[in-house]
Amino acid sequence: EPELVTLAELPEPAGAVEPEALLEEGLDAALLTLEAEDRQAVEWFYFERLSHKEIAERLGGTPKAVSSRLERARAKLRSLLTRRLSHET
């Protein structure tokens, strides 16, 4: 008699890629397309948790300029990731 297994116990198909890995790879590639200061601001804000004021001090600008820079970078990343992920599925 065949043994019953749960879905979680089934092995991943050969060559399968986890969605999180695909997103991380896409984000890494998208970050590299940003201008250096935009990429640095994104990394400081999201990965090092610096405030707009702290980033502004490092870049020699204003918190308002940092906010605009981050918004522009997010829009570009969103567009690139949306395009990339729609081609992967």
PDB file of C-alpha atoms in Angstrom:
ATOM      1  CA  GLU A   1       0.000   0.000   0.000  1.00  0.00           C
ATOM      2  CA  PRO A   2       1.441   3.449  -0.921  1.00  0.00           C
ATOM      3  CA  GLU A   3       2.654   5.642   1.921  1.00  0.00           C
ATOM      4  CA  LEU A   4       0.830   8.950   2.324  1.00  0.00           C
ATOM      5  CA  VAL A   5       2.951  12.078   2.749  1.00  0.00           C
ATOM      6  CA  THR A   6       2.059  15.684   3.350  1.00  0.00           C
ATOM      7  CA  LEU A   7       2.720  18.404   0.810  1.00  0.00           C
ATOM      8  CA  ALA A   8       5.437  19.819   3.087  1.00  0.00           C
ATOM      9  CA  GLU A   9       7.293  16.489   2.963  1.00  0.00           C
ATOM     10  CA  LEU A  10       7.560  16.448  -0.836  1.00  0.00           C
ATOM     11  CA  PRO A  11      10.989  17.395  -2.194  1.00  0.00           C
ATOM     12  CA  GLU A  12      11.421  20.602  -4.177  1.00  0.00           C
ATOM     13  CA  PRO A  13      11.502  20.019  -7.939  1.00  0.00           C
ATOM     14  CA  ALA A  14      14.999  20.152  -9.438  1.00  0.00           C
ATOM     15  CA  GLY A  15      15.957  23.721 -10.288  1.00  0.00           C
ATOM     16  CA  ALA A  16      13.177  25.239  -8.186  1.00  0.00           C
ATOM     17  CA  VAL A  17      13.916  28.703  -6.830  1.00  0.00           C
ATOM     18  CA  GLU A  18      12.392  30.025  -3.619  1.00  0.00           C
ATOM     19  CA  PRO A  19      10.323  33.196  -4.207  1.00  0.00           C
ATOM     20  CA  GLU A  20      12.310  34.996  -1.485  1.00  0.00           C
ATOM     21  CA  ALA A  21      15.585  34.137  -3.241  1.00  0.00           C
ATOM     22  CA  LEU A  22      14.184  35.399  -6.537  1.00  0.00           C
ATOM     23  CA  LEU A  23      13.081  38.656  -4.924  1.00  0.00           C
ATOM     24  CA  GLU A  24      16.427  39.115  -3.154  1.00  0.00           C
ATOM     25  CA  GLU A  25      18.320  38.507  -6.394  1.00  0.00           C
ATOM     26  CA  GLY A  26      16.064  40.979  -8.188  1.00  0.00           C
ATOM     27  CA  LEU A  27      16.501  43.582  -5.451  1.00  0.00           C
ATOM     28  CA  ASP A  28      20.294  43.236  -5.536  1.00  0.00           C
ATOM     29  CA  ALA A  29      20.311  43.711  -9.309  1.00  0.00           C
ATOM     30  CA  ALA A  30      17.882  46.642  -9.110  1.00  0.00           C
ATOM     31  CA  LEU A  31      19.925  48.374  -6.387  1.00  0.00           C
ATOM     32  CA  LEU A  32      22.964  48.258  -8.663  1.00  0.00           C
ATOM     33  CA  THR A  33      21.093  50.274 -11.299  1.00  0.00           C
ATOM     34  CA  LEU A  34      20.584  53.212  -8.916  1.00  0.00           C
ATOM     35  CA  GLU A  35      22.948  56.178  -8.863  1.00  0.00           C
ATOM     36  CA  ALA A  36      25.589  55.740  -6.157  1.00  0.00           C
ATOM     37  CA  GLU A  37      24.140  58.334  -3.751  1.00  0.00           C
ATOM     38  CA  ASP A  38      20.600  56.990  -4.197  1.00  0.00           C
ATOM     39  CA  ARG A  39      21.779  53.440  -3.523  1.00  0.00           C
ATOM     40  CA  GLN A  40      23.747  54.603  -0.473  1.00  0.00           C
ATOM     41  CA  ALA A  41      20.713  56.471   0.903  1.00  0.00           C
ATOM     42  CA  VAL A  42      18.502  53.394   0.436  1.00  0.00           C
ATOM     43  CA  GLU A  43      21.043  51.154   2.162  1.00  0.00           C
ATOM     44  CA  TRP A  44      21.490  53.574   5.066  1.00  0.00           C
ATOM     45  CA  PHE A  45      17.733  54.061   5.513  1.00  0.00           C
ATOM     46  CA  TYR A  46      16.533  50.458   5.151  1.00  0.00           C
ATOM     47  CA  PHE A  47      19.498  48.363   6.251  1.00  0.00           C
ATOM     48  CA  GLU A  48      21.261  50.599   8.775  1.00  0.00           C
ATOM     49  CA  ARG A  49      18.049  52.300   9.954  1.00  0.00           C
ATOM     50  CA  LEU A  50      19.459  55.842   9.760  1.00  0.00           C
ATOM     51  CA  SER A  51      17.015  58.761   9.904  1.00  0.00           C
ATOM     52  CA  HIS A  52      16.541  61.246   7.064  1.00  0.00           C
ATOM     53  CA  LYS A  53      18.453  63.772   9.197  1.00  0.00           C
ATOM     54  CA  GLU A  54      21.417  61.403   9.698  1.00  0.00           C
ATOM     55  CA  ILE A  55      21.530  60.574   5.985  1.00  0.00           C
ATOM     56  CA  ALA A  56      21.334  64.278   5.107  1.00  0.00           C
ATOM     57  CA  GLU A  57      24.323  64.968   7.337  1.00  0.00           C
ATOM     58  CA  ARG A  58      26.335  62.229   5.633  1.00  0.00           C
ATOM     59  CA  LEU A  59      25.381  63.359   2.122  1.00  0.00           C
ATOM     60  CA  GLY A  60      25.654  67.084   2.860  1.00  0.00           C
ATOM     61  CA  GLY A  61      22.016  67.826   2.078  1.00  0.00           C
ATOM     62  CA  THR A  62      18.698  68.390   3.809  1.00  0.00           C
ATOM     63  CA  PRO A  63      16.242  65.837   5.242  1.00  0.00           C
ATOM     64  CA  LYS A  64      13.723  67.006   2.606  1.00  0.00           C
ATOM     65  CA  ALA A  65      16.232  66.226  -0.156  1.00  0.00           C
ATOM     66  CA  VAL A  66      16.821  62.790   1.369  1.00  0.00           C
ATOM     67  CA  SER A  67      13.075  62.159   1.419  1.00  0.00           C
ATOM     68  CA  SER A  68      12.842  63.085  -2.277  1.00  0.00           C
ATOM     69  CA  ARG A  69      15.897  60.943  -3.097  1.00  0.00           C
ATOM     70  CA  LEU A  70      14.399  57.912  -1.305  1.00  0.00           C
ATOM     71  CA  GLU A  71      11.013  58.376  -2.997  1.00  0.00           C
ATOM     72  CA  ARG A  72      12.663  58.545  -6.425  1.00  0.00           C
ATOM     73  CA  ALA A  73      14.781  55.460  -5.643  1.00  0.00           C
ATOM     74  CA  ARG A  74      11.731  53.514  -4.390  1.00  0.00           C
ATOM     75  CA  ALA A  75       9.806  54.340  -7.562  1.00  0.00           C
ATOM     76  CA  LYS A  76      12.680  53.119  -9.735  1.00  0.00           C
ATOM     77  CA  LEU A  77      13.131  49.945  -7.670  1.00  0.00           C
ATOM     78  CA  ARG A  78       9.383  49.250  -7.752  1.00  0.00           C
ATOM     79  CA  SER A  79       9.315  49.609 -11.530  1.00  0.00           C
ATOM     80  CA  LEU A  80      12.392  47.434 -12.083  1.00  0.00           C
ATOM     81  CA  LEU A  81      11.239  44.701  -9.704  1.00  0.00           C
ATOM     82  CA  THR A  82       7.716  44.648 -11.114  1.00  0.00           C
ATOM     83  CA  ARG A  83       9.088  44.202 -14.639  1.00  0.00           C
ATOM     84  CA  ARG A  84      11.639  41.601 -13.582  1.00  0.00           C
ATOM     85  CA  LEU A  85       9.219  39.530 -11.527  1.00  0.00           C
ATOM     86  CA  SER A  86       6.524  39.613 -14.209  1.00  0.00           C
ATOM     87  CA  HIS A  87       9.049  38.088 -16.651  1.00  0.00           C
ATOM     88  CA  GLU A  88      10.107  35.391 -14.150  1.00  0.00           C
ATOM     89  CA  THR A  89       6.610  33.948 -13.609  1.00  0.00           C
TER      90      THR A  89
END
